[in-house]
Amino acid sequence: MRCVSDPKERMNNKNLILSDRYELIRPLGQGECGSVFLVRQQSLEQYRAMKRFPKNTSAQPLFAISEAQILKSVQHPGIPTIYDFEEDESFYYLVEEYIQGDSLEEFLLHQQSISQNQFLYFCEQLCDIFAYLHTLRPSPILYQDLKPEHIIVCGTQLKLIDFSVASFAAISGKDFNHFGNVDFSAPELISGKPVTLRSDIYSIGKIMEYMMPYLDAATNRSIYPKIQKAISADPDLRYESPQALYSALKEVIETTGRTHLRQTIAVVGNHSGCGATHIAIALVTTLNYLGISAVYQEKNWSNDLRKTVAQLKHVWEKNGCFFYRNFTGFPKYDSGIEIPEPVAQIMVNDYGCDFSFSCLATADHIIYVCGGALWHRDDAKSKDFLLQNFGNRLHVVANLCDHNSAIYFARTFSQPVYSYPFNTDIFRADKEKLDFVHWLQQPEKGRNRLFLRFINHLFRLLQP
């Protein structure tokens, strides 16, 4: 586009605003506080983002003035530059740097995974932005409303946008504006309790947690304790600064390295009695039969493993672990009871139907067992918010289901579903169980099974 310089053209161009200094190009977005437009600064022929806040409500002017005050006081490569703040009889106008890129939410939707280095680089930039805001003098800035939509990925650079609810933290005991969002803001902010700079630490931790499904499980197992500290409900237990959070994260990643000496499989179910324990025990039995050392760990309080072995003969126990044929497994113990660290290539953790995000994020592979009864179909969908974004790490199993139920689960989770057949002897490695193990590592399903990389060879040897 060319600059509109002719006076007659200016008079006829209805898109010119603010004394003809800016030309409206197109809308960029609409929010609760106002609208955002792409504009062109006429004299410099530069594109800008213009936020327009209506004056007809009591809240919008406060947002506009607050964001203008915040942005004019900062200068950081990860924060948009403010160029102009104007008003007319109907609106406030905030003109700032036009940021081109995808939100973090959009960026991750197009990724099957992100590397450890990319994750660490994103965390470094995010913590650097907040370290800058929190150490501004004379008045640190509390952002309050961090979420993936407010983080823009511009190539390799992160930009933090939308400072409309940010606050200066100059005066101790000041009453901040309590806004934020339920998913990523600190509990004290949502509940209206006093907020501090550590409220932003919580939000940074939640963003890191949001990225975990795109990381490998080995990395997640090393970083999750650090993220848990950042998102502690008690502000005093969180890191004291963004720098401290990033340093802890970097140290544990560098110390742990990218080791894959042990793989973890999480077995979870959509309802009690769906067969998650049955499949977990059968999987351990079959893996050990194939010569791949595997250990079952009961991670729920059903006490099903003890009930099961009580019905068997020739079970022996050593150091809290049960051994029977090709099966090796630990029942659930109270936290005060010390048991030896299991030694195996594969850990199969049986969480039953009571599982959390951390159980899934720290697992290399997730087996989600869905029962076949019609009245339990909605139970499968109720956990969808926890299971989304795990991509090829998630395997859906329809246990004792008819063909229609298997199709229903395949459509619900948009991926292949394994129909697990009726099988009574969970401690015997038969053809049905070998078929299941073989299915787990099928490359044509888009799955890369590092933990079963030599099963194909063994499976072929075992075929008649």
Coordinates of C-alpha atoms in Angstrom, one line a residue:
M1 CA 0.0 0.0 0.0
R2 CA 1.1 3.5 -0.7
C3 CA 0.9 6.5 1.6
V4 CA -2.1 8.7 1.1
S5 CA -0.5 12.1 0.6
D6 CA -2.9 14.0 -1.7
P7 CA -5.3 16.2 0.3
K8 CA -8.3 15.2 -1.9
E9 CA -7.5 11.6 -1.4
R10 CA -7.3 12.2 2.3
M11 CA -10.7 13.8 2.4
N12 CA -12.2 10.8 0.5
N13 CA -10.4 8.1 2.6
K14 CA -12.8 7.3 5.4
N15 CA -10.3 5.0 7.0
L16 CA -8.1 7.8 8.2
I17 CA -8.3 8.6 11.9
L18 CA -6.6 10.7 14.6
S19 CA -6.1 13.8 12.5
D20 CA -5.4 11.6 9.4
R21 CA -2.2 10.3 11.0
Y22 CA -3.3 6.7 10.9
E23 CA -5.0 4.6 8.2
L24 CA -7.2 1.6 9.4
I25 CA -6.1 -1.5 7.5
R26 CA -8.1 -4.3 9.0
P27 CA -9.4 -5.7 12.4
L28 CA -6.9 -7.9 14.3
G29 CA -9.1 -8.9 17.2
Q30 CA -12.0 -8.2 19.6
G31 CA -11.8 -8.5 23.4
E32 CA -13.8 -7.6 26.4
C33 CA -11.9 -4.3 26.9
G34 CA -12.0 -3.1 23.2
S35 CA -11.0 -3.8 19.6
V36 CA -7.5 -4.1 18.0
F37 CA -6.8 -2.9 14.5
L38 CA -3.9 -3.0 12.1
V39 CA -3.1 0.6 11.1
R40 CA -0.5 2.3 9.1
Q41 CA 1.3 5.4 10.3
Q42 CA 1.0 7.8 7.4
S43 CA 4.2 9.8 7.6
L44 CA 6.5 6.9 8.4
E45 CA 4.6 4.3 6.4
Q46 CA 5.0 1.9 9.3
Y47 CA 2.4 -0.7 10.4
R48 CA 1.2 -0.5 14.0
A49 CA -1.3 -2.2 16.3
M50 CA -4.0 0.2 17.5
K51 CA -6.2 -0.7 20.5
R52 CA -9.5 1.2 20.7
F53 CA -11.3 1.4 24.0
P54 CA -14.8 2.8 24.1
K55 CA -15.6 5.6 26.7
N56 CA -19.2 4.5 27.3
T57 CA -18.4 2.2 30.3
S58 CA -16.6 2.9 33.5
A59 CA -14.0 0.0 33.1
Q60 CA -12.6 0.5 29.6
P61 CA -11.0 3.9 30.2
L62 CA -9.2 2.5 33.2
F63 CA -7.8 -0.4 31.1
A64 CA -6.6 2.0 28.4
I65 CA -5.0 4.4 30.7
S66 CA -3.4 1.7 32.8
E67 CA -1.9 -0.1 29.8
A68 CA -0.5 3.2 28.4
Q69 CA 1.1 4.1 31.8
I70 CA 2.7 0.6 32.0
L71 CA 4.0 0.5 28.5
K72 CA 5.5 4.0 28.4
S73 CA 7.6 3.1 31.4
V74 CA 9.2 -0.1 30.0
Q75 CA 11.7 -0.9 27.3
H76 CA 12.4 -4.6 26.7
P77 CA 12.8 -6.7 23.5
G78 CA 10.0 -9.0 24.8
I79 CA 7.5 -6.2 25.4
P80 CA 5.8 -4.1 22.7
T81 CA 6.9 -0.5 22.2
I82 CA 4.2 2.2 22.7
Y83 CA 4.1 4.9 20.1
D84 CA 1.0 7.0 20.8
F85 CA -1.9 7.5 23.2
E86 CA -4.8 9.6 22.0
E87 CA -8.5 10.1 22.5
D88 CA -11.6 11.6 20.8
E89 CA -15.2 12.0 22.0
S90 CA -15.9 8.3 21.8
F91 CA -12.7 6.3 22.2
Y92 CA -9.3 6.0 23.7
Y93 CA -6.6 4.9 21.2
L94 CA -3.4 3.1 22.2
V95 CA -0.9 2.7 19.3
E96 CA 1.9 0.2 19.8
E97 CA 4.3 -2.0 18.0
Y98 CA 2.7 -4.5 15.6
I99 CA 3.7 -8.0 16.7
Q100 CA 3.6 -10.6 13.9
G101 CA 3.5 -14.2 15.0
D102 CA 1.4 -17.0 16.6
S103 CA 0.2 -17.1 20.1
L104 CA 1.9 -19.8 22.2
E105 CA -1.5 -21.6 22.1
E106 CA -1.6 -21.5 18.3
F107 CA 2.1 -22.4 18.1
L108 CA 1.8 -25.6 20.2
L109 CA -1.4 -26.7 18.3
H110 CA 0.8 -27.1 15.2
Q111 CA 3.6 -29.1 17.1
Q112 CA 3.6 -32.8 17.9
S113 CA 6.5 -32.1 20.3
I114 CA 9.0 -29.5 21.2
S115 CA 12.7 -30.1 22.0
Q116 CA 14.2 -29.8 25.5
N117 CA 16.3 -26.9 24.2
Q118 CA 13.4 -25.0 22.7
F119 CA 11.4 -25.4 26.0
L120 CA 14.3 -24.1 28.0
Y121 CA 14.8 -21.2 25.6
F122 CA 11.1 -20.2 25.9
C123 CA 11.3 -20.5 29.7
E124 CA 14.5 -18.4 29.7
Q125 CA 12.8 -15.6 27.7
L126 CA 9.6 -15.6 29.7
C127 CA 11.5 -15.5 33.0
D128 CA 13.7 -12.7 31.7
I129 CA 10.7 -10.6 30.8
F130 CA 9.2 -11.0 34.2
A131 CA 12.5 -10.5 35.9
Y132 CA 12.7 -7.1 34.1
L133 CA 9.1 -6.2 35.1
H134 CA 9.6 -7.2 38.8
T135 CA 12.9 -5.3 39.2
L136 CA 11.8 -2.0 37.6
R137 CA 12.5 1.1 39.8
P138 CA 10.9 2.9 41.5
S139 CA 7.8 0.7 40.8
P140 CA 7.9 -3.0 39.9
I141 CA 5.1 -4.2 37.6
L142 CA 2.7 -7.1 38.4
Y143 CA 1.4 -8.5 35.2
Q144 CA -1.6 -10.5 36.7
D145 CA -3.1 -12.0 33.5
L146 CA -0.5 -14.4 32.0
K147 CA -2.0 -17.0 29.6
P148 CA -0.9 -18.6 26.3
E149 CA -2.9 -16.2 24.2
H150 CA -0.8 -13.3 25.6
I151 CA 2.5 -14.8 24.6
I152 CA 3.4 -14.3 20.9
V153 CA 6.0 -16.5 19.3
C154 CA 7.9 -14.4 16.7
G155 CA 10.4 -16.8 15.1
T156 CA 12.5 -17.7 18.1
Q157 CA 11.6 -14.6 20.2
L158 CA 8.7 -14.5 22.7
K159 CA 6.7 -11.3 23.1
L160 CA 4.4 -10.5 26.0
I161 CA 1.3 -8.5 25.0
D162 CA -1.8 -7.1 26.7
F163 CA -0.8 -5.1 29.8
S164 CA -4.4 -3.8 30.3
V165 CA -4.7 -5.3 33.8
A166 CA -1.1 -5.0 34.9
S167 CA -0.4 -3.0 38.1
F168 CA 2.5 -1.1 39.6
A169 CA 3.7 -2.6 42.9
A170 CA 5.2 0.5 44.3
I171 CA 3.3 0.8 47.7
S172 CA 3.3 -2.1 50.2
G173 CA -0.3 -3.1 51.0
K174 CA -1.7 -1.5 47.8
D175 CA -5.1 -2.7 46.7
F176 CA -4.4 -4.2 43.2
N177 CA -7.0 -4.7 40.5
H178 CA -7.9 -8.3 40.9
F179 CA -8.5 -9.6 37.3
G180 CA -6.5 -12.5 35.8
N181 CA -7.9 -15.8 34.6
V182 CA -9.0 -19.1 36.2
D183 CA -6.6 -21.4 34.4
F184 CA -3.3 -19.6 34.8
S185 CA -3.6 -17.0 37.6
A186 CA -2.6 -17.6 41.2
P187 CA -5.3 -18.7 43.7
E188 CA -5.0 -15.6 45.8
L189 CA -5.7 -13.4 42.7
I190 CA -8.8 -15.3 41.8
S191 CA -10.1 -15.3 45.3
G192 CA -9.5 -11.6 45.8
K193 CA -6.8 -12.0 48.5
P194 CA -3.7 -9.8 48.5
V195 CA -1.4 -10.4 45.5
T196 CA 2.3 -10.0 45.2
L197 CA 5.0 -10.5 42.6
R198 CA 5.0 -14.2 43.5
S199 CA 1.5 -14.3 42.0
D200 CA 3.2 -13.9 38.6
I201 CA 5.7 -16.7 39.6
Y202 CA 2.6 -19.0 39.8
S203 CA 1.4 -18.0 36.4
I204 CA 4.9 -18.6 34.8
G205 CA 4.8 -22.1 36.4
K206 CA 1.4 -22.8 34.9
I207 CA 2.7 -21.8 31.4
M208 CA 5.6 -24.2 31.9
E209 CA 3.1 -26.9 32.9
Y210 CA 1.0 -26.1 29.9
M211 CA 4.0 -26.9 27.6
M212 CA 4.8 -30.3 29.4
P213 CA 2.6 -32.5 27.1
Y214 CA 4.9 -31.5 24.2
L215 CA 8.1 -32.6 26.0
D216 CA 9.5 -36.1 26.4
A217 CA 8.6 -37.8 29.7
A218 CA 12.2 -38.1 30.9
T219 CA 12.4 -34.3 30.8
N220 CA 9.0 -33.9 32.5
R221 CA 10.0 -36.3 35.3
S222 CA 13.0 -34.1 36.1
I223 CA 11.4 -30.7 35.8
Y224 CA 7.9 -31.3 37.4
P225 CA 9.1 -31.0 41.0
K226 CA 10.4 -27.6 40.2
I227 CA 7.2 -26.6 38.5
Q228 CA 5.2 -27.8 41.4
K229 CA 7.1 -25.5 43.7
A230 CA 6.4 -22.6 41.3
I231 CA 2.6 -23.3 41.4
S232 CA 2.3 -24.0 45.1
A233 CA -1.0 -22.7 46.6
D234 CA 1.1 -21.0 49.3
P235 CA 2.9 -17.9 47.9
D236 CA 5.6 -18.3 50.5
L237 CA 6.6 -21.7 49.1
R238 CA 7.1 -20.5 45.6
Y239 CA 10.4 -19.2 44.1
E240 CA 11.2 -15.7 45.2
S241 CA 12.0 -14.5 41.7
P242 CA 11.7 -15.5 38.0
Q243 CA 15.5 -15.9 37.9
A244 CA 15.4 -18.4 40.8
L245 CA 12.7 -20.4 38.9
Y246 CA 14.7 -20.5 35.7
S247 CA 18.0 -21.4 37.4
A248 CA 16.3 -24.3 39.2
L249 CA 14.8 -25.5 35.9
K250 CA 18.1 -25.2 34.0
E251 CA 20.1 -26.9 36.7
V252 CA 17.9 -30.0 37.0
I253 CA 17.8 -30.4 33.2
E254 CA 21.5 -30.1 32.8
T255 CA 22.1 -32.4 35.8
T256 CA 19.6 -35.1 34.7
G257 CA 20.5 -34.9 31.0
R258 CA 18.4 -36.7 28.4
T259 CA 18.6 -40.2 29.8
H260 CA 16.3 -42.9 28.6
L261 CA 17.5 -45.7 30.7
R262 CA 14.0 -46.3 32.1
Q263 CA 10.6 -45.9 30.4
T264 CA 7.4 -45.4 32.2
I265 CA 3.9 -46.5 31.1
A266 CA 0.9 -45.0 32.8
V267 CA -2.2 -47.2 32.7
V268 CA -5.4 -45.2 33.5
G269 CA -9.1 -46.0 33.2
N270 CA -12.3 -44.1 32.5
H271 CA -14.2 -45.7 35.5
S272 CA -13.8 -48.1 38.3
G273 CA -13.9 -51.7 37.0
C274 CA -13.0 -50.8 33.4
G275 CA -10.1 -53.3 33.5
A276 CA -7.0 -51.0 33.8
T277 CA -5.4 -53.2 36.5
H278 CA -6.1 -56.3 34.4
I279 CA -4.4 -54.8 31.4
A280 CA -1.5 -53.4 33.4
I281 CA -0.7 -56.8 35.1
A282 CA -1.1 -58.6 31.7
L283 CA 1.3 -56.1 30.1
V284 CA 4.0 -56.6 32.7
T285 CA 3.7 -60.4 32.4
T286 CA 4.0 -60.3 28.7
L287 CA 7.0 -57.9 28.6
N288 CA 8.9 -60.1 31.1
Y289 CA 8.0 -63.1 29.0
L290 CA 9.6 -61.3 26.0
G291 CA 12.8 -60.7 28.0
I292 CA 12.1 -57.0 28.6
S293 CA 12.3 -56.4 32.4
A294 CA 9.1 -54.8 33.6
V295 CA 7.7 -54.0 37.0
Y296 CA 4.1 -53.2 38.0
Q297 CA 3.5 -50.5 40.5
E298 CA 0.1 -50.0 42.1
K299 CA -0.5 -46.2 42.2
N300 CA -4.0 -46.3 43.5
W301 CA -5.6 -47.3 46.8
S302 CA -7.8 -50.2 45.5
N303 CA -5.6 -52.8 47.1
D304 CA -6.4 -55.0 44.1
L305 CA -2.9 -56.5 43.8
R306 CA -2.9 -57.9 47.3
K307 CA -6.5 -59.2 46.8
T308 CA -5.3 -60.9 43.6
V309 CA -2.2 -62.6 44.9
A310 CA -4.1 -63.8 47.9
Q311 CA -6.0 -66.1 45.6
L312 CA -2.9 -67.6 44.0
K313 CA -0.5 -70.4 45.0
H314 CA 3.3 -70.2 44.7
V315 CA 3.5 -66.4 45.0
W316 CA 6.6 -65.3 46.8
E317 CA 7.4 -61.9 48.2
K318 CA 10.8 -60.2 48.7
N319 CA 11.4 -56.6 49.9
G320 CA 7.8 -55.7 49.5
C321 CA 7.6 -57.0 45.9
F322 CA 5.4 -59.9 44.7
F323 CA 6.7 -62.5 42.2
Y324 CA 4.5 -64.9 40.3
R325 CA 5.5 -66.7 37.0
N326 CA 6.6 -63.8 34.7
F327 CA 5.0 -61.1 36.9
T328 CA 6.8 -58.7 39.2
G329 CA 4.9 -56.0 41.0
F330 CA 4.6 -53.7 44.0
P331 CA 1.3 -53.1 45.8
K332 CA 0.6 -49.6 47.1
Y333 CA 2.3 -48.7 50.3
D334 CA 1.9 -45.8 52.8
S335 CA 4.4 -43.0 52.4
G336 CA 6.0 -44.0 55.7
I337 CA 7.0 -47.4 54.4
E338 CA 10.4 -47.6 52.6
I339 CA 10.7 -50.1 49.8
P340 CA 13.7 -50.6 47.4
E341 CA 13.8 -48.6 44.2
P342 CA 12.5 -51.0 41.4
V343 CA 15.1 -52.0 38.8
A344 CA 13.6 -52.6 35.4
Q345 CA 13.6 -51.3 31.8
I346 CA 9.9 -50.6 32.0
M347 CA 7.8 -49.3 34.9
V348 CA 4.1 -49.9 34.5
N349 CA 2.2 -47.6 36.8
D350 CA -1.5 -48.5 37.5
Y351 CA -3.3 -45.3 38.5
G352 CA -6.8 -46.7 38.0
C353 CA -9.5 -44.1 37.3
D354 CA -8.1 -41.6 39.8
F355 CA -5.2 -39.8 38.0
S356 CA -3.9 -36.3 37.5
F357 CA -2.0 -34.3 34.9
S358 CA 1.4 -35.0 36.5
C359 CA 0.8 -38.8 36.3
L360 CA 0.4 -38.4 32.5
A361 CA 3.0 -35.8 31.8
T362 CA 5.8 -37.8 33.5
A363 CA 4.9 -41.0 31.6
D364 CA 6.6 -42.0 28.3
H365 CA 3.3 -43.7 27.2
I366 CA -0.3 -43.6 28.4
I367 CA -2.7 -46.4 28.1
Y368 CA -6.3 -45.2 28.5
V369 CA -8.6 -48.1 29.2
C370 CA -12.3 -47.5 28.4
G371 CA -15.0 -49.9 29.5
G372 CA -17.6 -51.0 26.9
A373 CA -20.9 -50.3 28.8
L374 CA -23.0 -47.6 27.2
W375 CA -23.6 -45.9 30.5
H376 CA -19.8 -45.4 30.9
R377 CA -19.2 -43.7 27.5
D378 CA -19.5 -40.2 29.0
D379 CA -16.9 -41.2 31.7
A380 CA -14.4 -41.5 28.9
K381 CA -15.0 -37.9 27.7
S382 CA -14.9 -36.5 31.2
K383 CA -11.1 -37.0 31.3
D384 CA -10.6 -35.5 27.8
F385 CA -9.2 -32.2 29.2
L386 CA -6.4 -34.2 30.9
L387 CA -5.6 -36.4 28.0
Q388 CA -5.5 -33.8 25.2
N389 CA -2.2 -32.7 23.6
F390 CA -0.4 -36.0 24.5
G391 CA -0.4 -37.0 20.8
N392 CA 1.4 -40.3 20.0
R393 CA 2.1 -41.0 23.7
L394 CA -1.6 -41.8 24.2
H395 CA -3.0 -45.3 23.4
V396 CA -6.8 -45.8 23.7
V397 CA -7.9 -49.3 24.6
A398 CA -11.6 -50.4 24.4
N399 CA -11.8 -53.2 26.9
L400 CA -14.5 -55.9 26.3
C401 CA -16.3 -53.5 23.8
D402 CA -18.3 -54.2 20.8
H403 CA -17.4 -52.8 17.4
N404 CA -19.7 -49.7 17.8
S405 CA -18.1 -48.8 21.1
A406 CA -14.6 -49.0 19.7
I407 CA -15.7 -46.8 16.8
Y408 CA -17.2 -44.3 19.3
F409 CA -13.9 -44.1 21.2
A410 CA -11.9 -43.8 18.1
R411 CA -14.0 -40.8 17.0
T412 CA -13.9 -39.3 20.5
F413 CA -10.1 -39.3 20.7
S414 CA -9.4 -39.0 17.0
Q415 CA -7.0 -41.9 16.9
P416 CA -6.8 -45.7 16.5
V417 CA -8.4 -47.8 19.3
Y418 CA -7.3 -51.3 20.3
S419 CA -10.2 -53.7 21.1
Y420 CA -8.9 -55.8 24.0
P421 CA -10.5 -59.3 24.0
F422 CA -11.9 -61.2 26.9
N423 CA -9.1 -63.0 28.7
T424 CA -9.2 -64.7 32.1
D425 CA -5.5 -65.6 32.8
I426 CA -3.7 -62.3 33.2
F427 CA -0.5 -64.1 34.3
R428 CA -0.1 -66.0 31.0
A429 CA 1.6 -64.5 28.0
D430 CA -0.7 -65.8 25.2
K431 CA -1.3 -64.7 21.6
E432 CA -3.9 -62.1 22.5
K433 CA -1.4 -60.3 24.9
L434 CA 1.4 -60.6 22.4
D435 CA -0.9 -59.0 19.8
F436 CA -1.5 -56.1 22.1
V437 CA 2.2 -55.5 22.7
H438 CA 2.8 -55.7 19.0
W439 CA 0.0 -53.1 18.4
L440 CA 1.6 -50.7 20.8
Q441 CA 4.6 -50.3 18.6
Q442 CA 3.1 -50.3 15.1
P443 CA 4.8 -47.6 13.1
E444 CA 1.9 -47.4 10.6
K445 CA -0.1 -45.9 13.5
G446 CA 2.3 -43.0 13.7
R447 CA 3.9 -44.3 16.8
N448 CA 7.6 -44.3 17.7
R449 CA 8.0 -46.8 20.5
L450 CA 11.5 -46.4 21.8
F451 CA 10.7 -48.6 24.9
L452 CA 9.8 -51.5 22.6
R453 CA 12.3 -51.0 19.8
F454 CA 13.3 -54.7 19.7
I455 CA 9.9 -56.2 20.3
N456 CA 9.2 -56.7 16.5
H457 CA 12.2 -59.0 16.3
L458 CA 11.2 -61.0 19.4
F459 CA 7.6 -61.1 18.3
R460 CA 8.5 -62.6 14.9
L461 CA 10.7 -65.3 16.6
L462 CA 7.7 -66.3 18.8
Q463 CA 5.3 -66.7 16.0
P464 CA 4.5 -70.3 15.0

